[in-house]
Amino acid sequence: MKKKIVLSLFISSVLVAQSVELEPLSIVSTAIKTDELKSTDAVEIYTAEDIDKAHVQNIYEFLNQQTSVTAMPSYGNSFSQKIDFRGYGMDNGYQNILITINGRKINNVDMVPQLLLGISPASIERLEIIKSSGIVKGGDGANAGAINIITKKSNAKEITVYGGTHGTADGSFYLGHSEEKFSINASGEAQRSDGSRYINSSGDKDESSMRTASLNVAYNPIDTVELRAGASFARTDITYASFLTLDEYNNDAKQAGAFNWGSANQKYDTDALNLGFSYHFSDKLSLNIDGAKEKKRSIYNSGSPTDYEYDSLNSSLNYVDNLFSFTLGYDLFDGNLVNTNNDLTKTSNALYFLNELYLGKSTVKLGARYEDISFKSKTGENQDDTLYGVELGYNYALDKEKSLFANYSHAYQSSSLDRLFDWSTGAFTGYVKPSESDNFTVGFNYFLPTNKLKISLYYISLKDEIYYYADPTWASSRNTNIDKSYKYGLDIYDKWLINEELSVVLNYNYVQAVIDKEVENGEDYSGNDLPGVSNHNIKATLGYSLNKSTIFSLTQTYRSSAYALNDFNNNFTQKQDAYKSTDISISYTKESLELFAKINNLFNQKNALWVEDDAIYPMNFCTTAIAGFKLKI
């Protein structure tokens, strides 16, 4: 088995087939649009074509197979996955990543991960990953960086249908129409699965279903004004199995297990509305204002619901010129969480500016953000934090193909509501300091018509990194802060078009995450590795065009072993196993019809998330397959 893995890694590192030339892409999700070759940040950009070719069932799968981001089901819940990059760990990494959809922030006020399942891959135009940056425009939660998703606005019309193992069935659509003054687009997806693990001794499985749809409209009554509106919803229902002991996992990863607390069910619904307008005072000066309201409801095991209501307003005044670009913005957010025992709110007000200067071959970025964040409970107790973010960056174009860049950012992540207040009573449980980071990155870009290479080195110094101290006796367990910690690493991205038939995409990430100073309940973690962080992350995709109509691709994913999520002492008997998966796909396109098939985890390798000894959550532990078609109308 090891020989097969090594062979597939070797082939991938030498060889997604394309006959086009590579060129720098524009970063469109930031406050100021920038050519990626001239960017002062380390960025990854993925287009609709990249996502289409991957034939993924959801965005989590794309992130995990194609990007530097790691995604894993949250304690068995594949619809609510935790994500990480730059070494913040699988337990809390997602809270250090800011995620937006068309500028609307989807991070939650509690510890529930961002619901990326609510957006269909078929509706995405671009996915941009901004590393160790994004705090000025995005604000709270951008310690590691930002993931920005932009949906399609094209005239495309397409339908995708596929079926697969474990009773998987999926149908999605995108319909777009654009005229001189008016555009409208709609997208949607429905998916279900019978499940791959048993949840009890009766033979019931971890079945799941989800539905999502969105509608967006834009209208230009006059040349200088754009009015826009949108609505979206997601409905998810998943039953998922509990943890296994090591013996159970080794014996049969799909079993329910005899030593856990049984399966869980979550129904999670979201509804969002957004309105906005832009006014262009001139070709260079414009004003943008966007508001959104989002309602969410989560119900576990048919119990009492938890309701969320978010109101946000984002406004910016933008000036773009050949010599410099400038943005001045104001953001407002009000989030409310209500269940049987709680009535909690988190509000924030922020003011920011971002400026870029273009001085010949040099690009200079300077930006700052001031944000006031307030937490309140029904008992009248509260916490207030005043935070600031800074971004400084420099890019020097050596020539039309190569550039060097360096940047610094001071970022922050405030506490979640459920870290501050008792879930059963709503009472204030203790102050949790906001986490603050100083990020330093240097990098090199080298773009040729047949090769796109990006290399970056980074160092992150953190104060008060937020975590949950899990006392072995549970008597002293609490949410608290790591006094000091640091991370450093290397990111390499290379896309090489070898010829018209062969190409390779390689994404390699090395990271070390170290607890510099922390003593909790008499236990000294100083000098230990942060648990849940893999030092090596490799993803390689080989593409081969059999002919003009048929494309074959092979993807190998590997993550090295790590300490289990609760192993802050680095002394548990069991560690997180290395993650390995080999995936293949083939597609055939004839005019407007594409037929495709994909096999995930070809060699049936077992993978899982380790929380502690004998607390193992299997994931991607068996071979699965899908086959279907895409029709462009």
XYZ file of C-alpha atoms in Angstrom:
633
model
C 0.000 0.000 0.000
C 2.802 2.418 0.878
C 4.401 1.780 -2.521
C 1.158 2.792 -4.244
C 1.017 6.048 -2.295
C 4.637 6.898 -2.991
C 4.161 6.077 -6.677
C 1.112 8.292 -7.041
C 2.891 11.144 -5.235
C 5.905 10.762 -7.526
C 3.799 10.746 -10.702
C 1.830 13.772 -9.514
C 4.976 15.708 -8.738
C 6.336 15.144 -12.248
C 3.147 15.627 -14.296
C -5.119 18.935 -15.049
C -4.583 19.114 -18.727
C -4.739 22.478 -20.437
C -3.635 23.874 -23.752
C -3.913 27.516 -22.725
C -1.258 29.846 -21.390
C -1.170 30.856 -17.755
C -1.426 34.529 -16.888
C -1.727 36.592 -13.682
C -5.268 36.778 -12.310
C -6.871 39.750 -10.585
C -7.681 39.606 -6.873
C -11.254 40.958 -6.877
C -12.465 40.266 -3.325
C -10.191 42.706 -1.513
C -10.998 46.365 -0.937
C -8.656 47.289 -3.797
C -8.444 45.058 -6.880
C -4.875 43.944 -7.530
C -3.013 41.822 -10.064
C -1.746 38.713 -8.211
C 1.767 39.220 -9.589
C 1.792 42.700 -8.020
C 0.064 41.703 -4.805
C 1.755 42.435 -1.491
C 0.075 39.323 0.005
C 0.399 35.556 -0.334
C -2.734 34.553 -2.245
C -4.369 31.552 -3.904
C -6.994 32.113 -6.618
C -9.291 29.395 -7.968
C -11.724 29.999 -10.813
C -15.038 28.428 -11.784
C -13.114 26.273 -14.263
C -10.874 24.920 -11.482
C -13.910 24.027 -9.379
C -15.774 22.467 -12.314
C -12.838 20.224 -13.212
C -12.523 18.965 -9.626
C -16.073 17.485 -9.675
C -16.477 17.941 -5.931
C -19.641 17.315 -3.919
C -19.161 20.480 -1.827
C -16.689 23.297 -1.167
C -15.159 21.471 1.799
C -14.033 18.730 -0.584
C -12.509 21.264 -2.970
C -10.629 23.023 -0.182
C -9.304 19.735 1.171
C -8.187 18.321 -2.187
C -7.042 21.350 -4.169
C -5.960 24.182 -1.836
C -3.671 24.762 1.143
C -6.723 24.642 3.450
C -7.383 21.584 5.618
C -11.019 20.589 6.195
C -12.300 17.874 8.539
C -15.807 17.025 9.823
C -16.543 18.567 13.214
C -16.649 15.579 15.572
C -18.229 13.445 12.868
C -20.508 16.126 11.382
C -19.527 16.339 7.697
C -22.024 19.169 7.069
C -20.311 21.350 9.678
C -16.602 21.058 8.982
C -13.662 22.726 10.687
C -10.987 24.275 8.508
C -7.442 25.463 9.092
C -4.377 26.924 7.432
C -1.153 28.415 8.767
C -1.122 26.232 11.862
C -3.999 27.314 14.100
C -5.117 23.705 14.532
C -8.142 21.632 13.594
C -9.937 22.493 16.834
C -9.887 26.308 16.603
C -8.432 27.108 13.185
C -11.802 27.977 11.656
C -12.298 30.792 14.182
C -9.087 32.426 12.955
C -10.232 32.451 9.313
C -12.589 35.122 8.017
C -14.957 33.787 5.325
C -17.152 35.951 3.108
C -19.625 35.277 0.292
C -19.896 38.301 -2.013
C -18.550 40.400 0.866
C -21.042 39.070 3.449
C -19.274 37.600 6.459
C -20.536 34.104 7.381
C -18.548 33.539 10.603
C -20.806 32.772 13.564
C -21.011 34.513 16.940
C -20.614 31.165 18.704
C -18.316 28.179 18.152
C -20.340 26.694 15.284
C -18.114 26.560 12.147
C -18.976 28.561 9.042
C -21.617 26.759 6.925
C -19.854 26.447 3.565
C -22.236 23.687 2.589
C -24.842 26.392 2.022
C -23.237 27.493 -1.242
C -23.316 25.271 -4.310
C -19.996 24.747 -6.146
C -21.898 25.339 -9.399
C -22.613 28.947 -8.362
C -19.017 29.974 -7.601
C -17.072 32.204 -9.978
C -13.938 32.632 -7.874
C -12.504 31.474 -4.584
C -9.663 33.570 -3.157
C -7.502 32.667 -0.153
C -5.638 35.629 1.360
C -3.054 34.393 3.880
C -2.115 36.343 7.026
C -4.031 39.326 5.703
C -7.596 40.605 5.348
C -7.957 42.110 8.829
C -8.384 45.698 7.578
C -11.360 45.050 5.314
C -12.773 41.944 7.016
C -12.062 42.567 10.683
C -12.548 40.211 13.623
C -11.389 36.638 12.978
C -8.677 37.145 10.338
C -5.629 35.991 12.331
C -4.788 33.299 9.754
C -6.277 35.232 6.833
C -9.443 35.233 4.746
C -11.343 33.052 2.292
C -13.488 35.118 -0.053
C -16.076 33.514 -2.346
C -17.553 35.382 -5.307
C -20.586 33.932 -7.072
C -21.279 33.932 -10.792
C -22.923 36.796 -12.663
C -22.540 35.385 -16.154
C -25.078 34.480 -18.822
C -24.293 30.781 -18.371
C -27.071 28.254 -17.996
C -26.196 24.766 -16.805
C -27.577 21.739 -14.993
C -25.526 19.073 -13.203
C -26.809 15.706 -11.994
C -24.851 12.846 -10.434
C -25.309 9.726 -8.333
C -22.904 7.580 -6.374
C -22.129 5.051 -3.713
C -23.954 5.008 -0.350
C -27.124 6.236 -2.053
C -25.632 9.620 -2.939
C -27.735 11.711 -5.322
C -27.270 15.354 -6.304
C -28.760 17.883 -8.679
C -27.674 21.512 -9.144
C -28.333 24.371 -11.562
C -27.141 27.841 -12.456
C -29.174 30.225 -14.633
C -27.899 33.684 -15.552
C -29.179 36.486 -17.772
C -27.564 39.877 -18.341
C -28.552 42.952 -20.340
C -27.168 46.489 -20.545
C -29.022 47.742 -17.454
C -30.273 44.560 -15.816
C -28.886 41.211 -14.709
C -30.330 38.272 -12.809
C -28.974 34.903 -11.784
C -30.261 31.966 -9.791
C -28.621 28.817 -8.511
C -29.605 25.857 -6.411
C -28.661 22.372 -5.300
C -30.282 19.357 -3.634
C -28.267 16.441 -2.260
C -28.918 13.343 -0.193
C -26.970 10.313 1.027
C -27.860 7.079 2.804
C -24.602 7.313 4.771
C -21.443 5.239 5.142
C -21.372 4.533 8.916
C -23.816 2.712 11.155
C -25.331 4.657 14.046
C -26.788 1.746 16.055
C -27.011 -2.027 16.257
C -30.214 -2.035 14.180
C -28.300 -1.216 10.991
C -29.442 2.413 10.600
C -26.880 4.663 8.912
C -25.727 8.279 9.111
C -27.989 9.582 6.380
C -28.023 13.236 5.348
C -29.749 15.698 3.044
C -29.395 19.333 2.094
C -31.051 21.927 -0.146
C -29.754 25.364 -1.034
C -30.723 28.132 -3.468
C -29.916 31.765 -4.186
C -31.253 34.601 -6.353
C -29.399 37.830 -7.187
C -30.599 40.847 -9.165
C -28.782 44.017 -10.265
C -30.277 47.069 -12.013
C -28.668 50.231 -13.412
C -31.391 52.911 -13.704
C -28.706 55.354 -14.870
C -25.072 54.858 -15.815
C -23.771 56.075 -12.453
C -26.020 53.967 -10.192
C -26.280 50.227 -9.536
C -29.023 48.767 -7.340
C -28.700 45.150 -6.207
C -30.615 42.634 -4.127
C -30.222 38.996 -3.252
C -31.751 36.171 -1.255
C -30.487 32.725 -0.327
C -31.400 29.795 1.883
C -29.967 26.460 3.002
C -31.688 23.504 4.667
C -29.522 20.731 6.084
C -30.420 17.578 7.994
C -27.682 15.183 9.066
C -27.409 12.239 11.414
C -23.839 11.394 12.312
C -22.167 8.658 14.327
C -20.086 9.115 17.468
C -16.441 8.269 18.192
C -14.770 4.858 18.227
C -12.068 3.342 20.360
C -8.804 2.433 18.635
C -9.697 -1.276 18.618
C -13.118 -0.534 17.118
C -11.598 1.773 14.508
C -8.981 -0.785 13.477
C -11.545 -3.571 13.373
C -14.300 -1.812 11.398
C -14.387 1.979 10.928
C -17.992 1.974 9.731
C -19.437 0.478 12.928
C -21.452 2.522 15.431
C -19.204 1.663 18.386
C -20.202 0.296 21.768
C -18.432 2.714 24.135
C -19.715 6.145 23.076
C -22.860 8.205 23.703
C -24.560 7.334 20.430
C -25.407 9.234 17.284
C -26.509 12.854 16.936
C -28.828 14.670 14.559
C -28.635 18.300 13.508
C -31.109 20.309 11.475
C -29.527 23.607 10.443
C -31.459 26.210 8.413
C -30.251 29.577 7.149
C -32.012 32.433 5.332
C -30.235 35.557 4.126
C -31.350 38.778 2.421
C -29.067 41.506 1.118
C -29.588 44.934 -0.445
C -26.995 47.314 -1.815
C -26.191 50.129 -4.159
C -23.199 51.807 -5.768
C -22.932 55.407 -6.914
C -20.107 56.481 -9.226
C -19.291 60.160 -8.753
C -16.761 59.764 -11.572
C -14.692 57.099 -13.262
C -12.376 57.179 -10.256
C -14.598 57.824 -7.220
C -17.465 55.587 -6.049
C -19.581 54.869 -2.983
C -20.740 51.334 -2.058
C -23.264 50.463 0.654
C -24.461 46.917 1.340
C -26.739 45.634 4.089
C -27.689 42.078 4.998
C -29.985 40.223 7.372
C -29.433 36.556 8.118
C -31.509 34.201 10.256
C -30.341 30.751 11.312
C -31.888 27.956 13.352
C -30.025 24.932 14.694
C -31.739 21.978 16.393
C -29.874 19.020 17.858
C -31.635 15.712 18.466
C -35.126 17.269 18.164
C -34.434 19.422 21.239
C -34.937 23.126 21.787
C -33.780 25.312 18.898
C -30.988 27.858 18.933
C -31.896 30.911 16.857
C -29.453 33.388 15.362
C -30.200 36.759 13.814
C -27.443 38.809 12.198
C -27.726 42.352 10.839
C -24.770 43.900 9.048
C -23.947 47.068 7.142
C -20.808 47.565 5.052
C -20.018 50.887 3.421
C -16.961 52.179 1.609
C -15.810 55.188 -0.364
C -13.342 54.132 -3.068
C -10.917 56.080 -5.205
C -8.900 54.389 -7.978
C -6.152 56.086 -9.972
C -3.009 55.087 -11.845
C -0.864 56.476 -9.008
C -2.813 55.276 -5.989
C -6.033 53.654 -4.783
C -7.792 54.490 -1.535
C -10.701 53.008 0.424
C -12.390 54.426 3.504
C -14.946 52.137 5.103
C -17.395 51.727 7.977
C -18.815 48.361 9.136
C -21.638 47.633 11.563
C -22.640 44.201 12.879
C -25.289 43.098 15.385
C -25.604 39.392 16.183
C -28.191 37.845 18.491
C -28.243 34.265 19.814
C -31.361 32.935 21.562
C -32.237 29.539 23.000
C -34.187 28.311 26.031
C -31.666 29.654 28.553
C -29.737 32.299 26.660
C -30.308 35.679 25.088
C -26.853 36.834 24.029
C -25.638 39.540 21.666
C -22.394 40.455 19.978
C -22.129 43.840 18.298
C -19.281 45.617 16.578
C -18.552 48.974 14.982
C -15.482 49.411 12.823
C -13.791 52.132 10.810
C -10.957 51.386 8.374
C -8.868 52.756 5.560
C -6.706 50.991 2.974
C -4.326 52.663 0.566
C -2.113 51.380 -2.271
C 0.589 53.428 -3.989
C 1.940 52.508 -7.439
C 5.504 53.779 -7.824
C 6.938 52.356 -11.023
C 7.878 48.762 -10.280
C 6.842 49.113 -6.631
C 3.458 48.668 -5.007
C 3.040 49.839 -1.405
C 0.051 48.952 0.789
C -0.925 50.695 4.016
C -4.127 50.099 5.965
C -5.569 50.208 9.478
C -8.810 49.204 11.206
C -10.368 50.262 14.504
C -13.083 47.944 15.857
C -15.145 48.101 19.036
C -16.758 44.764 20.010
C -19.325 44.278 22.769
C -20.794 41.083 24.264
C -23.946 41.100 26.421
C -26.145 38.550 28.195
C -29.697 38.654 29.536
C -28.266 38.816 33.075
C -26.717 42.188 32.271
C -23.098 41.023 32.349
C -20.905 41.967 29.420
C -17.443 42.158 27.935
C -16.105 44.966 25.758
C -13.003 44.853 23.567
C -11.424 47.633 21.552
C -9.127 46.211 18.892
C -7.083 47.441 15.979
C -5.670 45.865 12.850
C -2.822 46.979 10.616
C -1.607 45.898 7.176
C 1.681 46.989 5.604
C 2.892 45.511 2.338
C 5.441 45.975 -0.423
C 5.778 44.352 -3.846
C 8.660 44.901 -6.256
C 8.311 43.736 -9.869
C 11.697 42.430 -10.995
C 10.295 42.227 -14.528
C 7.046 41.194 -16.258
C 7.416 37.639 -14.969
C 8.900 37.888 -11.461
C 8.161 39.805 -8.291
C 9.195 39.887 -4.634
C 6.840 40.862 -1.818
C 6.858 41.364 1.945
C 4.064 42.207 4.341
C 3.209 42.674 7.973
C -0.197 42.544 9.618
C -1.486 42.908 13.136
C -4.717 40.909 13.401
C -7.130 39.755 16.096
C -9.862 37.278 16.986
C -12.419 38.066 19.678
C -14.060 35.439 21.849
C -17.214 33.544 20.878
C -20.361 34.061 22.930
C -20.413 30.477 24.190
C -16.867 30.825 25.520
C -17.999 33.708 27.756
C -21.434 32.605 28.932
C -22.753 29.378 30.438
C -24.808 27.477 27.874
C -27.434 26.293 30.401
C -27.946 29.512 32.403
C -26.607 32.360 30.287
C -24.462 33.514 33.208
C -21.086 35.123 32.543
C -18.382 32.490 33.173
C -15.234 34.566 32.917
C -13.280 36.940 30.736
C -11.588 35.401 27.688
C -9.097 37.794 26.168
C -9.113 38.431 22.428
C -6.272 36.774 20.568
C -3.829 39.060 18.762
C -1.220 38.171 16.149
C 1.740 39.788 14.434
C 2.240 38.245 10.994
C 5.383 38.560 8.869
C 5.538 37.157 5.314
C 8.062 37.336 2.484
C 7.496 35.758 -0.907
C 8.458 35.304 -4.537
C 6.233 35.017 -7.648
C 7.415 33.685 -10.997
C 4.815 33.532 -13.781
C 5.542 32.087 -17.224
C 3.052 31.160 -19.964
C 3.481 27.503 -18.970
C 4.321 27.789 -15.271
C 2.978 29.702 -12.273
C 5.162 29.479 -9.146
C 4.472 31.080 -5.758
C 6.701 30.710 -2.686
C 6.213 32.370 0.699
C 7.845 32.153 4.126
C 6.016 33.354 7.222
C 6.366 33.861 10.965
C 3.430 34.536 13.308
C 3.768 35.702 16.920
C 0.599 35.370 19.002
C -0.575 36.677 22.334
C -3.564 35.093 24.117
C -4.390 32.447 21.493
C -7.872 31.200 22.477
C -8.426 27.532 23.355
C -10.441 25.169 25.564
C -8.562 23.632 28.461
C -9.885 20.059 28.778
C -9.109 18.965 32.334
C -8.790 15.140 32.434
C -11.142 15.182 35.449
C -13.340 17.864 33.768
C -13.562 19.719 37.101
C -11.399 22.648 35.944
C -12.202 22.611 32.212
C -12.718 26.094 30.831
C -12.208 28.449 27.907
C -9.016 30.442 28.321
C -5.921 31.790 26.528
C -2.433 30.577 25.686
C -0.189 33.339 27.009
C 2.296 33.256 24.122
C 2.697 31.097 21.020
C 4.265 31.268 17.591
C 4.070 29.646 14.167
C 6.344 29.591 11.157
C 6.280 27.834 7.834
C 6.701 27.609 4.082
C 4.056 27.610 1.321
C 4.808 26.483 -2.237
C 2.304 26.545 -5.109
C 3.258 25.505 -8.626
C 1.093 24.999 -11.722
C 3.058 23.628 -14.677
C 1.674 23.079 -18.181
C 4.166 20.518 -19.444
C 2.603 20.324 -22.910
C -0.870 20.340 -24.441
C -1.625 16.950 -22.877
C 0.106 17.014 -19.493
C 0.071 19.380 -16.535
C 0.583 19.343 -12.774
C -0.606 21.420 -9.838
C 1.387 21.103 -6.608
C 0.476 22.655 -3.252
C 2.928 22.058 -0.389
C 2.709 23.587 3.082
C 5.116 23.198 5.979
C 4.210 24.585 9.406
C 5.436 24.478 12.981
C 3.042 25.687 15.707
C 4.593 26.016 19.171
C 3.193 26.961 22.574
C 5.779 29.403 23.898
C 4.310 30.069 27.348
C 1.239 28.571 29.048
C 0.531 27.068 32.467
C -2.994 25.863 33.235
C -4.143 24.110 36.418
C -0.543 23.263 37.305
C 0.250 21.831 33.847
C 3.056 23.584 31.961
C 2.618 23.401 28.167
C 5.543 25.710 27.394
C 7.629 24.408 24.493
C 5.014 21.893 23.360
C 3.545 21.647 19.860
C 0.009 22.934 19.375
C -2.164 19.814 18.957
C -4.122 19.192 15.768
C -1.469 20.705 13.473
C 0.180 18.582 10.766
C 3.694 19.732 9.889
C 3.451 18.672 6.241
C 0.519 19.131 3.858
C 0.886 17.964 0.235
C -1.703 18.074 -2.546
C -0.735 17.247 -6.121
C -2.960 16.941 -9.194
C -1.852 15.309 -12.438
C -3.858 15.942 -15.587
C -3.755 14.148 -18.921
C -5.821 14.872 -22.042
C -6.526 11.599 -23.787
C -7.917 13.646 -26.679
C -9.628 16.982 -27.207
C -12.774 15.724 -25.489
C -11.476 13.485 -22.695
C -9.539 14.552 -19.586
C -8.165 12.273 -16.882
C -6.908 13.594 -13.534
C -5.250 12.075 -10.486
C -5.064 13.870 -7.125
C -2.942 12.771 -4.166
C -3.515 14.313 -0.737
C -1.205 13.735 2.221
C -1.043 15.289 5.687
C 1.486 14.143 8.252
C 0.517 12.883 11.696
C -0.264 15.312 14.527
C -1.030 15.333 18.222
C -4.683 14.612 19.097
C -6.837 17.723 19.583
C -6.794 17.625 23.407
C -3.140 16.581 23.745
C -1.609 19.876 24.901
C 0.905 17.931 27.016
C 2.005 16.003 23.882
C 1.943 12.767 25.876
C -1.181 10.841 24.806
C -0.655 7.229 23.808
C -2.411 7.790 20.472
C -1.631 10.444 17.846
C -3.578 11.695 14.878
C -2.703 9.344 12.005
C -1.373 10.756 8.745
C -4.152 11.536 6.251
C -3.856 9.893 2.809
C -6.246 9.858 -0.116
C -5.813 9.157 -3.829
C -8.625 10.414 -6.075
C -9.145 9.976 -9.800
C -11.643 11.452 -12.245
C -12.388 11.348 -15.952
C -14.613 13.593 -18.042
C -15.821 13.545 -21.625
C -17.165 16.701 -23.258
C -19.137 16.828 -26.500
C -20.469 20.265 -27.407
C -22.742 21.312 -24.509
C -22.746 17.953 -22.691
C -20.119 16.745 -20.230
C -20.076 13.237 -18.765
C -17.905 12.647 -15.699
C -16.991 10.048 -13.107
C -14.862 10.288 -9.974
C -13.460 7.873 -7.395
C -12.375 9.226 -4.012
C -9.926 7.336 -1.806
C -9.064 4.842 -4.518
C -6.934 2.641 -2.263
C -9.537 2.463 0.532
C -7.259 4.122 3.091
C -8.681 4.767 6.561
C -8.649 8.344 7.848
C -9.984 9.831 11.069
C -9.899 12.719 13.519
C -8.289 11.942 16.907
C -9.596 13.956 19.854
C -7.848 11.926 22.553
C -7.002 8.297 23.309
C -9.862 6.048 22.176
C -11.916 8.991 20.911
C -11.618 8.658 17.131
C -14.022 10.033 14.507
C -13.637 8.199 11.163
C -13.733 10.257 7.962
C -13.047 9.420 4.309
C -12.310 5.874 5.508
C -13.512 3.956 2.428
C -13.647 4.213 -1.352
C -16.553 6.220 -2.770
C -17.572 7.057 -6.330
C -19.891 9.344 -8.261
C -20.899 9.576 -11.941
C -23.059 12.105 -13.722
C -23.428 14.763 -16.386
C -23.392 18.522 -16.852
C -25.542 20.107 -19.530
C -24.918 23.678 -20.676
C -28.084 25.137 -22.136
